[in-house]
Amino acid sequence: MGILCRSDLSQDSKGVAAVIGEAQLAVGTFAVYSPLHVTPSGEVTFTSSDQHLPALLAKSPAPMSLFRYQPGETSEIQKIEFDEDSRELGDAIGMSSFAVSPDGTRVAITTKNGMTAIVTVATGQVQWIEKSRVEGGRDKPTWEHRPPAKPAWRTNDELTFATPPESSL
């Protein structure tokens, strides 16, 4: 469990940073290496498990999902839903292999099997741009037991991502 926070910083003439304001935005269950992405408008995209408390300890943990905190007069947290079976995407989210486009409208996700998809945040539409799978299926550790490289956006229309050697690209 953790708290998603924001701090406003200021810098003095010597370049020393000082906290001038803090806000607690959300409470969630975050993965150890959960990345955060903040757009210039202040929207924060993050991973957390979607669960309700209190919960039984004997139950397996809820899978990780993508969420977006939207600031404003009526701040809210939106779960980013996918338009198709999201099991592969959910696994990747738990591994933190995602990146948000500079304008915040799309999220690129790379699965542990080397498949890469782009999700449109507003609609949940999933577009697979690399659907080659590493041999061995979804339960066999791949890429020498390391998670795949996180995709990266250079512009709103240019995405860079790694593929496994078996890729068709």
Short mmCIF file of C-alpha atoms in Angstrom, two decimals:
data_model
loop_
_atom_site.label_atom_id
_atom_site.label_comp_id
_atom_site.label_asym_id
_atom_site.label_seq_id
_atom_site.Cartn_x
_atom_site.Cartn_y
_atom_site.Cartn_z
CA MET A 1 0.00 0.00 0.00
CA GLY A 2 1.15 3.50 -0.64
CA ILE A 3 0.06 7.07 -1.19
CA LEU A 4 0.43 8.88 -4.49
CA CYS A 5 1.69 12.37 -3.60
CA ARG A 6 2.67 15.58 -5.37
CA SER A 7 5.15 18.16 -4.09
CA ASP A 8 5.60 21.64 -5.47
CA LEU A 9 9.25 22.72 -5.40
CA SER A 10 11.02 26.01 -5.52
CA GLN A 11 14.70 26.76 -6.05
CA ASP A 12 16.72 29.39 -4.25
CA SER A 13 19.52 31.44 -5.84
CA LYS A 14 22.06 28.70 -5.01
CA GLY A 15 19.98 26.06 -6.78
CA VAL A 16 18.82 24.34 -3.59
CA ALA A 17 15.31 22.89 -3.91
CA ALA A 18 12.73 23.44 -1.20
CA VAL A 19 9.24 21.95 -0.86
CA ILE A 20 6.65 24.74 -0.89
CA GLY A 21 3.49 22.63 -1.14
CA GLU A 22 2.40 19.02 -0.90
CA ALA A 23 -0.76 17.12 -1.76
CA GLN A 24 -1.87 13.51 -1.28
CA LEU A 25 -3.65 12.41 -4.45
CA ALA A 26 -4.59 8.74 -4.05
CA VAL A 27 -4.09 5.59 -2.02
CA GLY A 28 -3.28 2.35 -3.82
CA THR A 29 -1.39 -0.91 -3.84
CA PHE A 30 1.60 -0.18 -6.03
CA ALA A 31 4.10 -2.63 -7.53
CA VAL A 32 7.69 -2.32 -6.36
CA TYR A 33 8.87 -0.67 -9.57
CA SER A 34 5.66 1.16 -10.52
CA PRO A 35 6.41 4.02 -12.88
CA LEU A 36 4.38 7.21 -12.85
CA HIS A 37 3.76 9.38 -15.86
CA VAL A 38 2.66 12.99 -15.46
CA THR A 39 1.33 15.03 -18.38
CA PRO A 40 1.87 18.81 -18.57
CA SER A 41 -1.80 19.24 -17.57
CA GLY A 42 -1.13 17.33 -14.33
CA GLU A 43 -2.78 14.00 -15.15
CA VAL A 44 -0.93 11.09 -13.51
CA THR A 45 -1.01 7.59 -15.03
CA PHE A 46 0.02 4.80 -12.65
CA THR A 47 -0.44 1.11 -11.88
CA SER A 48 -2.26 -0.31 -8.89
CA SER A 49 -4.31 -3.38 -8.14
CA ASP A 50 -8.05 -2.81 -8.30
CA GLN A 51 -9.28 -4.16 -4.99
CA HIS A 52 -11.65 -3.34 -2.21
CA LEU A 53 -10.73 -3.17 1.45
CA PRO A 54 -11.04 -4.92 3.77
CA ALA A 55 -9.91 -8.06 1.93
CA LEU A 56 -9.11 -11.61 3.00
CA LEU A 57 -5.40 -12.42 3.19
CA ALA A 58 -6.00 -15.90 1.75
CA LYS A 59 -7.24 -14.42 -1.55
CA SER A 60 -4.68 -13.99 -4.28
CA PRO A 61 -3.78 -10.39 -4.99
CA ALA A 62 -5.85 -8.58 -7.58
CA PRO A 63 -4.10 -8.10 -10.93
CA MET A 64 -2.51 -4.75 -11.67
CA SER A 65 -4.45 -2.23 -13.73
CA LEU A 66 -3.73 1.17 -15.21
CA PHE A 67 -5.31 4.20 -13.59
CA ARG A 68 -5.30 7.91 -14.30
CA TYR A 69 -5.61 10.64 -11.69
CA GLN A 70 -7.28 13.69 -13.21
CA PRO A 71 -6.79 16.93 -11.29
CA GLY A 72 -9.33 19.69 -11.10
CA GLU A 73 -12.19 20.97 -9.00
CA THR A 74 -13.63 17.48 -8.88
CA SER A 75 -10.47 15.38 -9.02
CA GLU A 76 -11.09 11.77 -9.89
CA ILE A 77 -9.34 8.48 -10.58
CA GLN A 78 -10.27 6.65 -13.76
CA LYS A 79 -9.46 3.01 -14.43
CA ILE A 80 -8.22 2.64 -18.00
CA GLU A 81 -10.28 -0.22 -19.43
CA PHE A 82 -9.29 -2.27 -22.49
CA ASP A 83 -11.68 -3.28 -25.27
CA GLU A 84 -10.46 -6.88 -25.52
CA ASP A 85 -9.12 -9.67 -23.32
CA SER A 86 -6.49 -7.89 -21.30
CA ARG A 87 -4.73 -10.83 -19.68
CA GLU A 88 -1.52 -10.26 -21.64
CA LEU A 89 -1.74 -6.52 -21.07
CA GLY A 90 -2.45 -6.98 -17.35
CA ASP A 91 0.70 -9.09 -16.99
CA ALA A 92 2.72 -6.34 -18.65
CA ILE A 93 1.19 -3.66 -16.44
CA GLY A 94 2.28 -5.63 -13.38
CA MET A 95 5.79 -5.63 -14.83
CA SER A 96 5.60 -1.87 -15.40
CA SER A 97 6.35 -2.16 -19.12
CA PHE A 98 4.28 0.77 -20.33
CA ALA A 99 4.77 4.33 -21.51
CA VAL A 100 2.29 7.19 -21.98
CA SER A 101 2.35 9.30 -25.16
CA PRO A 102 3.46 12.93 -24.67
CA ASP A 103 -0.11 14.21 -25.09
CA GLY A 104 -1.44 11.56 -22.66
CA THR A 105 -3.98 10.10 -25.10
CA ARG A 106 -2.35 6.69 -25.65
CA VAL A 107 -0.42 4.11 -23.64
CA ALA A 108 2.08 1.68 -25.23
CA ILE A 109 2.41 -1.65 -23.42
CA THR A 110 4.97 -4.41 -24.04
CA THR A 111 4.18 -7.86 -22.64
CA LYS A 112 6.74 -10.26 -21.19
CA ASN A 113 6.45 -12.28 -24.39
CA GLY A 114 7.50 -9.39 -26.60
CA MET A 115 4.04 -8.37 -27.85
CA THR A 116 3.43 -4.61 -28.03
CA ALA A 117 0.08 -2.82 -28.05
CA ILE A 118 -1.15 0.76 -28.04
CA VAL A 119 -4.23 1.55 -25.95
CA THR A 120 -6.28 4.68 -26.63
CA VAL A 121 -7.10 5.98 -23.14
CA ALA A 122 -10.48 7.59 -23.97
CA THR A 123 -11.95 4.50 -25.67
CA GLY A 124 -9.89 1.56 -24.42
CA GLN A 125 -9.25 0.50 -28.02
CA VAL A 126 -6.28 -1.88 -28.25
CA GLN A 127 -4.13 -1.88 -31.39
CA TRP A 128 -1.46 -4.59 -31.52
CA ILE A 129 1.61 -3.34 -33.38
CA GLU A 130 3.82 -6.37 -32.65
CA LYS A 131 1.98 -9.62 -32.10
CA SER A 132 4.89 -12.08 -32.41
CA ARG A 133 5.20 -14.24 -29.34
CA VAL A 134 8.39 -15.62 -27.88
CA GLU A 135 8.36 -19.44 -28.00
CA GLY A 136 7.29 -21.09 -24.79
CA GLY A 137 4.05 -19.24 -24.13
CA ARG A 138 3.00 -16.74 -21.50
CA ASP A 139 4.08 -18.73 -18.42
CA LYS A 140 7.68 -19.42 -19.44
CA PRO A 141 10.17 -16.72 -18.43
CA THR A 142 11.53 -15.03 -21.52
CA TRP A 143 14.29 -12.67 -22.54
CA GLU A 144 16.75 -14.39 -20.20
CA HIS A 145 14.46 -13.93 -17.17
CA ARG A 146 14.37 -10.14 -17.52
CA PRO A 147 11.33 -8.02 -18.30
CA PRO A 148 11.24 -6.53 -21.78
CA ALA A 149 12.46 -3.02 -22.39
CA LYS A 150 9.84 -0.41 -21.64
CA PRO A 151 8.52 1.27 -24.82
CA ALA A 152 9.27 4.97 -25.28
CA TRP A 153 7.47 7.74 -27.14
CA ARG A 154 9.57 10.35 -28.93
CA THR A 155 6.55 12.28 -30.23
CA ASN A 156 2.80 11.64 -30.21
CA ASP A 157 3.26 9.73 -33.48
CA GLU A 158 6.62 7.96 -32.98
CA LEU A 159 7.06 4.99 -30.66
CA THR A 160 10.27 3.03 -30.05
CA PHE A 161 10.11 -0.49 -28.58
CA ALA A 162 12.25 -3.61 -28.38
CA THR A 163 11.22 -6.94 -29.87
CA PRO A 164 12.51 -10.43 -29.12
CA PRO A 165 14.79 -12.13 -31.68
CA GLU A 166 11.83 -14.21 -32.91
CA SER A 167 9.94 -11.07 -34.01
CA SER A 168 8.40 -10.79 -37.45
CA LEU A 169 9.37 -7.09 -37.70
#
